[in-house]
Amino acid sequence: MDQTPYNPAELETRVQARWDQDKTYQATEDPGVEKFYCLSMLPYPSGALHMGHVRNYTIGDVISRYQRMLGKNVLQPMGWDAFGLPAENAAIKNNTVPARWTYANIEHMREQFQRLGFAYDWSREFATCTPEYYRWEQLMFTRLMKKGLAYRRNSEVNWDPVDQTVLANEQVVDGRGWRSGAVVERRSIPQWFLRITNYADELLSGLDDLEQWPEAVKTMQRNWIGRSEGAEFEMSVCDRQGVVQPGAATVGVFTTRPDTAFGMTYAVLAPEHPLVVEVTTEACKEQINAFVASARQTSEADRTSAEGSLEKRGVNTGAFLFNPFTGKPVPLYIADYVLMGYGTGAIMAVPGQDQRDWDFAKAHDLPIVRTVETPADFAGEAYTGDGVAINSDWLNGLGVAAAREKAMKWLEYKGIGERKVNFRLRDWGVSRQRYWGCPIPVIYCPVCGALPVPEDQLPVVLPEDVSFMGVQSPLKADPEWRKTQCPQCGGAAERETDTFDTFMESSWYFARYCSPGADAMVDERANYWLPVDQYVGGIEHAILHLMYFRFYHKLMRDAGMLKSDEPVTRLLCQGMVVAETFRRDAGDGSTTWINPADVEVERDDKGKMTGARLIADGKPVEIGSIEKMSKSRNNGVDPRDLVERYGADTVRLFSMFASPPDQSLEWSDSGVEGSFRFLRRLWFMVTDHIAAGPVEALDTGILTTEQKTIRRYTHDTIAKVSDDIGRRQTFNTAIAAVMELSNHLGRFVDRSAQGRAVLDEAWKAVVRLMAPITPHICATLWEMLGEQNSVVNTPWPEVDDAARVRDQITLVVQVNGKLRARVELAPGSDEELAMAAAMSEQNVTKYINGKTVRKVIYIPDRLLNIVAT
RNA sequence: GCCCAAGUGGUGGAAUUGGUAGACACGCUAUCUUGAGGGGGUAGUGACGGAAGUCGUGCCGGUUCGAGUCCGGCCUUGGGCACCA
């Protein structure tokens, strides 16, 4: 009999047209229905989708569709994180302007998303680079200024002295500007900051309530906030003998371990510390000046990550500080591993109890005094564990906690120190000296100073039609744009020409989706949808984005806009899709990254890569490391070809089947074929079933053993898939379970009335179980199965527990932990029965004969382990 | 350097609470299907061994009747480190 072939291109177009026509995914607020807000991190419109996008957005789509089938009112929006550096780079390269490039990319990517059949409410779409969006961000900022939550101070940037421009960290390669090749300098310029540190405690304690966030993310955030309790105390400059002159300079140091202060054998200042100039002795001056100058030119990341010998990373000032605990002087050093931005920029160094201090002391030949007794088997160097205080005068004999408390009290009593909580978290610098971003709404008046742009003058619109050469921001190059009037005195004033960090836009977009068209940042509708029930995005955002947007949510709450404390209830961080990188390094230091699709790879017998050539010219290219698919490394694999060849359902299915969502995935398209074959087999099996004609009602009372077994498989699978998608979010195992069931169903040949009824129940379950993952084929099959309601609105299949009851279970029998037999038993059998069954197996008794049974471990319905010696 | 993950057949991965290691796929081999095909079916596929069986989850050690799973130490790979997003 002729059958309709599986034609995904035709079928998917038809199903998608129907969704569009019915506005199936448009969400409206309905207080009578439980809501579910499912959000995937909004993409940067880089130009083309890569497999990382497909994976990310398919996960969100599967969850959305599943929740919808559970009967919830689901919102799944989509938009574009449209400001950012790549647009500027692309504009230079392609001789266009960032706006045009960005909007063209959005058009293209939207089409690709639609082709993949994601259930987005497109009516809420926006791009963050439009004034309709960023005006509210500007308004918020001016209010934060008035509240004192935004402030301006000097801060360092990477300065390219040739291009006369500020460089992003990414644009600095081995200390040189990526375009000019010039050695990058550090420059201190005034910039705007948001006081995220005011919220440090709440951002930290709030993590405890985020039960459905991955532990790894919470741990990273806790460490990032870095709350530490300790003491801050003053030390005075003294001479070699420990004599403190009246009026001598003092320096505050922060320590979490005041109990170890008797073991302080030196002290360290950050190179930028104001005291450095004051205390440096004549003999050390030259060395110190050179050291400070070089530290200034090194970025903080490089300073803390430098692997060079510690000997070179610090110098003696020649001065001494008076240790109030011992009454003795300690030498004062400066070292680049001490940062001015943390604590007081000065530390007491206790090499016996701190490994970094230990390494530094060894490198500089400084004494080491242990103040905590080490355990007998301790083989390390610095000891940071608990133990009894030694070499510590009046602290001797106390444990760490007690000694710390006593030392703290002593400092307070003496009036030289106090308890102090320090955070590693620093305020959020939001100024960028770039063009393609949201203009910072500030006016500088020579008389009145820095003022927020008045609300009735917002938005400050970023001109899009500019001549853009890339070296300098058109805002800064244009002498006219900045000219304005002071809102206070009316005199001539200038606008800020910096723009916001693009993390600003991605910090509140989730709320704006809930209030399309609102004449405010958000309106009451946001409180219907928020908090987001499920957020999906890459693990690379675990700290920065996810911290900033938690912070911003609290800012909006405190401005009375939102009622919830946290933006997101449940978070799924998907692993990255990684791929090989290929590149060519030009002689001038610049690098061209080559897409894997344009490269031919040579491999040895074991499949290991031995070389690679550019197909276009046949010449070798260099093989880089394996990295996440990204625009900057040009290693994204475009899903377009796969979609054209196999259809959206296959690509969606494979991206979910290839690995669990939170694991990183090294891309290879071998295996896509298997997903396509499964869908085609499904298509033919279901259409075969339909072609066999009408089905009688199921009567569970008259089923054969085989029919019962099929029903058990069916309902076991429904239970497993529901758990895998709903609770575990392991879509790969859900798919495997459906494949397994389909294999059973394909082998089940029973044309009797009840045989067909059992099959009908099973296929209808399969179609619904797969609908969130492969919605097009399932929508079509569902209709062909004679169902009126569209599968996207059909209730999720229910488990019939009665169908899952087994009359026999397989018990595993071990002897001394090794598998020796399997026996069939009635469920719930007791140990005696199990033992009897086991002992009737020759392969069991064989290993017990001549030995004494010492112990029997029995886990009912699972395992019996006989320990015999 | 610091913080967070991951490491299981030829490959992607499964094993959910410490209890049968390798589910489900890819690939490969054999075989069948009138020809062809990125078609379909069947069987096989961790290693060693004729077999019984032994070994086997990055490496070393430990806890346990029992460890891929827990603990200690290491190695490798990936992510983040505040201006890529």
mmCIF file of C-alpha atoms in Angstrom, chain A residues 305-527:
data_model
loop_
_atom_site.group_PDB
_atom_site.id
_atom_site.type_symbol
_atom_site.label_atom_id
_atom_site.label_comp_id
_atom_site.label_asym_id
_atom_site.label_seq_id
_atom_site.Cartn_x
_atom_site.Cartn_y
_atom_site.Cartn_z
ATOM 1 C CA SER A 305 47.372 35.511 37.315
ATOM 2 C CA ALA A 306 51.070 36.178 36.718
ATOM 3 C CA GLU A 307 53.037 33.002 36.985
ATOM 4 C CA GLY A 308 56.446 34.633 37.085
ATOM 5 C CA SER A 309 58.606 34.109 40.144
ATOM 6 C CA LEU A 310 57.404 35.898 43.237
ATOM 7 C CA GLU A 311 60.908 37.200 43.666
ATOM 8 C CA LYS A 312 60.335 39.577 40.791
ATOM 9 C CA ARG A 313 56.846 40.457 41.860
ATOM 10 C CA GLY A 314 57.668 42.344 45.008
ATOM 11 C CA VAL A 315 60.351 44.631 46.450
ATOM 12 C CA ASN A 316 61.472 45.828 49.861
ATOM 13 C CA THR A 317 60.646 49.444 50.716
ATOM 14 C CA GLY A 318 63.374 49.602 53.340
ATOM 15 C CA ALA A 319 60.766 50.739 55.886
ATOM 16 C CA PHE A 320 59.403 48.856 58.905
ATOM 17 C CA LEU A 321 55.987 48.531 60.542
ATOM 18 C CA PHE A 322 55.427 47.989 64.245
ATOM 19 C CA ASN A 323 53.571 44.740 65.004
ATOM 20 C CA PRO A 324 51.374 45.613 67.996
ATOM 21 C CA PHE A 325 51.053 41.958 68.973
ATOM 22 C CA THR A 326 54.754 41.157 69.304
ATOM 23 C CA GLY A 327 56.024 44.694 69.879
ATOM 24 C CA LYS A 328 58.616 44.084 67.212
ATOM 25 C CA PRO A 329 59.267 45.617 63.772
ATOM 26 C CA VAL A 330 58.558 43.782 60.513
ATOM 27 C CA PRO A 331 59.959 44.773 57.100
ATOM 28 C CA LEU A 332 57.539 46.445 54.718
ATOM 29 C CA TYR A 333 57.376 45.242 51.105
ATOM 30 C CA ILE A 334 55.311 46.144 48.121
ATOM 31 C CA ALA A 335 54.023 43.391 45.881
ATOM 32 C CA ASP A 336 51.667 43.268 42.939
ATOM 33 C CA TYR A 337 49.610 40.430 44.349
ATOM 34 C CA VAL A 338 48.173 42.858 46.880
ATOM 35 C CA LEU A 339 45.394 44.875 45.255
ATOM 36 C CA MET A 340 44.506 48.438 46.182
ATOM 37 C CA GLY A 341 40.873 47.694 45.424
ATOM 38 C CA TYR A 342 40.429 45.035 48.086
ATOM 39 C CA GLY A 343 40.479 45.592 51.854
ATOM 40 C CA THR A 344 42.845 48.424 52.672
ATOM 41 C CA GLY A 345 45.423 47.651 49.999
ATOM 42 C CA ALA A 346 47.782 46.469 52.714
ATOM 43 C CA ILE A 347 48.226 43.114 54.422
ATOM 44 C CA MET A 348 50.066 41.556 57.295
ATOM 45 C CA ALA A 349 51.930 38.545 55.950
ATOM 46 C CA VAL A 350 51.940 35.287 57.897
ATOM 47 C CA PRO A 351 53.821 32.759 55.793
ATOM 48 C CA GLY A 352 53.226 29.940 58.251
ATOM 49 C CA GLN A 353 49.481 30.154 57.712
ATOM 50 C CA ASP A 354 49.093 31.463 54.174
ATOM 51 C CA GLN A 355 50.515 29.746 51.104
ATOM 52 C CA ARG A 356 50.981 32.871 49.017
ATOM 53 C CA ASP A 357 52.802 34.534 51.886
ATOM 54 C CA TRP A 358 54.849 31.367 52.295
ATOM 55 C CA ASP A 359 55.921 31.431 48.641
ATOM 56 C CA PHE A 360 56.785 35.118 48.848
ATOM 57 C CA ALA A 361 58.733 34.632 52.080
ATOM 58 C CA LYS A 362 60.711 31.788 50.510
ATOM 59 C CA ALA A 363 61.477 33.884 47.433
ATOM 60 C CA HIS A 364 62.654 36.826 49.527
ATOM 61 C CA ASP A 365 64.366 34.865 52.262
ATOM 62 C CA LEU A 366 62.014 36.086 54.986
ATOM 63 C CA PRO A 367 61.526 34.218 58.258
ATOM 64 C CA ILE A 368 58.595 31.851 58.768
ATOM 65 C CA VAL A 369 56.949 31.401 62.153
ATOM 66 C CA ARG A 370 54.155 28.901 62.630
ATOM 67 C CA THR A 371 51.383 30.018 64.971
ATOM 68 C CA VAL A 372 49.133 26.980 64.635
ATOM 69 C CA GLU A 373 50.349 23.516 65.484
ATOM 70 C CA THR A 374 50.333 21.329 62.390
ATOM 71 C CA PRO A 375 48.923 17.791 62.489
ATOM 72 C CA ALA A 376 51.509 15.041 62.833
ATOM 73 C CA ASP A 377 51.027 13.817 59.253
ATOM 74 C CA PHE A 378 51.029 17.297 57.718
ATOM 75 C CA ALA A 379 53.285 17.374 54.679
ATOM 76 C CA GLY A 380 52.373 20.729 53.122
ATOM 77 C CA GLU A 381 53.884 24.144 53.578
ATOM 78 C CA ALA A 382 51.567 26.843 54.917
ATOM 79 C CA TYR A 383 48.942 25.339 57.226
ATOM 80 C CA THR A 384 45.448 26.792 57.012
ATOM 81 C CA GLY A 385 43.548 24.202 59.031
ATOM 82 C CA ASP A 386 42.392 24.174 62.620
ATOM 83 C CA GLY A 387 44.792 23.534 65.483
ATOM 84 C CA VAL A 388 46.264 24.834 68.697
ATOM 85 C CA ALA A 389 47.934 28.259 68.764
ATOM 86 C CA ILE A 390 51.704 28.220 69.338
ATOM 87 C CA ASN A 391 54.428 30.909 69.385
ATOM 88 C CA SER A 392 51.630 33.351 70.150
ATOM 89 C CA ASP A 393 52.150 34.447 73.747
ATOM 90 C CA TRP A 394 48.724 34.963 75.309
ATOM 91 C CA LEU A 395 46.945 33.053 72.525
ATOM 92 C CA ASN A 396 48.924 29.861 73.032
ATOM 93 C CA GLY A 397 46.804 26.787 73.590
ATOM 94 C CA LEU A 398 43.620 28.144 72.044
ATOM 95 C CA GLY A 399 41.935 26.708 68.964
ATOM 96 C CA VAL A 400 41.710 28.851 65.840
ATOM 97 C CA ALA A 401 38.168 30.109 66.457
ATOM 98 C CA ALA A 402 38.786 30.983 70.089
ATOM 99 C CA ALA A 403 42.146 32.593 69.310
ATOM 100 C CA ARG A 404 40.610 34.657 66.533
ATOM 101 C CA GLU A 405 37.897 35.892 68.863
ATOM 102 C CA LYS A 406 40.389 36.738 71.619
ATOM 103 C CA ALA A 407 42.686 38.580 69.211
ATOM 104 C CA MET A 408 39.727 40.536 67.888
ATOM 105 C CA LYS A 409 38.655 41.553 71.386
ATOM 106 C CA TRP A 410 42.203 42.558 72.227
ATOM 107 C CA LEU A 411 42.363 44.858 69.177
ATOM 108 C CA GLU A 412 39.061 46.463 70.143
ATOM 109 C CA TYR A 413 40.124 46.822 73.775
ATOM 110 C CA LYS A 414 43.406 48.401 72.756
ATOM 111 C CA GLY A 415 41.561 50.738 70.405
ATOM 112 C CA ILE A 416 43.800 49.923 67.447
ATOM 113 C CA GLY A 417 41.398 47.797 65.456
ATOM 114 C CA GLU A 418 37.843 46.727 64.861
ATOM 115 C CA ARG A 419 35.778 43.935 63.375
ATOM 116 C CA LYS A 420 35.242 44.369 59.702
ATOM 117 C CA VAL A 421 33.378 42.603 56.925
ATOM 118 C CA ASN A 422 34.990 42.844 53.530
ATOM 119 C CA PHE A 423 33.642 41.899 50.155
ATOM 120 C CA ARG A 424 35.597 40.886 47.132
ATOM 121 C CA LEU A 425 32.699 42.178 45.039
ATOM 122 C CA ARG A 426 33.384 45.588 43.560
ATOM 123 C CA ASP A 427 31.067 48.241 42.241
ATOM 124 C CA TRP A 428 29.917 47.796 38.667
ATOM 125 C CA GLY A 429 31.705 50.052 36.214
ATOM 126 C CA VAL A 430 29.171 50.865 33.506
ATOM 127 C CA SER A 431 31.029 53.417 31.334
ATOM 128 C CA ARG A 432 32.320 52.370 27.950
ATOM 129 C CA GLN A 433 34.234 54.697 25.658
ATOM 130 C CA ARG A 434 32.461 53.273 22.642
ATOM 131 C CA TYR A 435 29.874 54.311 20.132
ATOM 132 C CA TRP A 436 27.474 51.372 19.713
ATOM 133 C CA GLY A 437 25.791 51.460 23.101
ATOM 134 C CA CYS A 438 23.183 53.316 25.090
ATOM 135 C CA PRO A 439 24.296 56.937 25.693
ATOM 136 C CA ILE A 440 24.847 57.683 29.364
ATOM 137 C CA PRO A 441 22.286 60.400 30.180
ATOM 138 C CA VAL A 442 24.530 62.894 31.936
ATOM 139 C CA ILE A 443 25.338 66.563 31.306
ATOM 140 C CA TYR A 444 28.539 68.200 32.512
ATOM 141 C CA CYS A 445 28.285 71.860 33.371
ATOM 142 C CA PRO A 446 31.461 73.790 34.159
ATOM 143 C CA VAL A 447 29.528 75.508 36.961
ATOM 144 C CA CYS A 448 27.041 72.935 38.270
ATOM 145 C CA GLY A 449 29.051 69.750 37.657
ATOM 146 C CA ALA A 450 27.685 66.380 36.546
ATOM 147 C CA LEU A 451 23.877 66.380 36.292
ATOM 148 C CA PRO A 452 21.359 63.776 35.150
ATOM 149 C CA VAL A 453 19.546 64.627 31.922
ATOM 150 C CA PRO A 454 16.072 65.854 32.992
ATOM 151 C CA GLU A 455 13.387 63.223 32.518
ATOM 152 C CA ASP A 456 11.454 65.280 29.991
ATOM 153 C CA GLN A 457 14.550 65.437 27.790
ATOM 154 C CA LEU A 458 14.935 61.645 27.597
ATOM 155 C CA PRO A 459 15.791 59.651 25.659
ATOM 156 C CA VAL A 460 19.247 60.787 24.689
ATOM 157 C CA VAL A 461 19.178 59.212 21.263
ATOM 158 C CA LEU A 462 22.217 57.537 19.777
ATOM 159 C CA PRO A 463 22.595 58.740 16.187
ATOM 160 C CA GLU A 464 22.566 55.706 13.905
ATOM 161 C CA ASP A 465 23.435 57.363 10.624
ATOM 162 C CA VAL A 466 27.040 58.216 11.333
ATOM 163 C CA SER A 467 30.328 58.003 9.599
ATOM 164 C CA PHE A 468 32.050 55.253 11.476
ATOM 165 C CA MET A 469 35.741 54.605 11.043
ATOM 166 C CA GLY A 470 36.176 52.507 14.146
ATOM 167 C CA VAL A 471 39.133 54.268 15.688
ATOM 168 C CA GLN A 472 37.086 56.694 17.670
ATOM 169 C CA SER A 473 33.466 56.820 18.708
ATOM 170 C CA PRO A 474 31.476 59.131 16.390
ATOM 171 C CA LEU A 475 29.964 60.625 19.535
ATOM 172 C CA LYS A 476 33.404 61.743 20.650
ATOM 173 C CA ALA A 477 34.562 62.730 17.167
ATOM 174 C CA ASP A 478 31.549 64.960 16.551
ATOM 175 C CA PRO A 479 32.079 68.386 18.181
ATOM 176 C CA GLU A 480 28.376 69.268 17.831
ATOM 177 C CA TRP A 481 26.587 66.233 19.292
ATOM 178 C CA ARG A 482 27.807 66.865 22.795
ATOM 179 C CA LYS A 483 26.851 70.548 22.902
ATOM 180 C CA THR A 484 23.886 71.231 25.150
ATOM 181 C CA GLN A 485 22.581 73.465 27.893
ATOM 182 C CA CYS A 486 22.943 73.000 31.602
ATOM 183 C CA PRO A 487 19.515 71.961 32.936
ATOM 184 C CA GLN A 488 20.261 73.848 36.151
ATOM 185 C CA CYS A 489 21.918 77.155 35.209
ATOM 186 C CA GLY A 490 21.116 77.201 31.495
ATOM 187 C CA GLY A 491 24.746 77.819 30.564
ATOM 188 C CA ALA A 492 26.696 75.996 27.885
ATOM 189 C CA ALA A 493 27.334 72.393 28.879
ATOM 190 C CA GLU A 494 28.434 69.106 27.358
ATOM 191 C CA ARG A 495 26.885 65.695 27.162
ATOM 192 C CA GLU A 496 28.565 62.525 28.327
ATOM 193 C CA THR A 497 29.905 60.751 25.227
ATOM 194 C CA ASP A 498 30.459 57.374 26.894
ATOM 195 C CA THR A 499 27.864 54.647 26.543
ATOM 196 C CA PHE A 500 26.670 51.934 28.917
ATOM 197 C CA ASP A 501 28.134 48.500 29.377
ATOM 198 C CA THR A 502 25.869 46.166 27.388
ATOM 199 C CA PHE A 503 25.219 44.155 30.533
ATOM 200 C CA MET A 504 22.873 47.034 31.408
ATOM 201 C CA GLU A 505 20.401 46.100 28.671
ATOM 202 C CA SER A 506 20.474 42.402 29.538
ATOM 203 C CA SER A 507 19.842 43.189 33.205
ATOM 204 C CA TRP A 508 16.188 44.139 32.841
ATOM 205 C CA TYR A 509 14.925 42.823 29.504
ATOM 206 C CA PHE A 510 13.112 39.946 31.218
ATOM 207 C CA ALA A 511 10.796 42.500 32.857
ATOM 208 C CA ARG A 512 10.203 44.534 29.714
ATOM 209 C CA TYR A 513 8.912 41.469 27.853
ATOM 210 C CA CYS A 514 6.084 41.453 30.364
ATOM 211 C CA SER A 515 5.054 45.029 29.623
ATOM 212 C CA PRO A 516 5.081 45.541 25.870
ATOM 213 C CA GLY A 517 4.218 49.100 24.925
ATOM 214 C CA ALA A 518 4.106 50.346 28.514
ATOM 215 C CA ASP A 519 4.754 54.063 28.940
ATOM 216 C CA ALA A 520 7.140 53.246 31.768
ATOM 217 C CA MET A 521 9.986 50.828 32.316
ATOM 218 C CA VAL A 522 7.428 48.164 33.268
ATOM 219 C CA ASP A 523 3.818 48.115 34.362
ATOM 220 C CA GLU A 524 1.569 45.913 36.537
ATOM 221 C CA ARG A 525 1.619 43.090 34.005
ATOM 222 C CA ALA A 526 5.201 42.390 35.064
ATOM 223 C CA ASN A 527 3.989 41.278 38.471
#
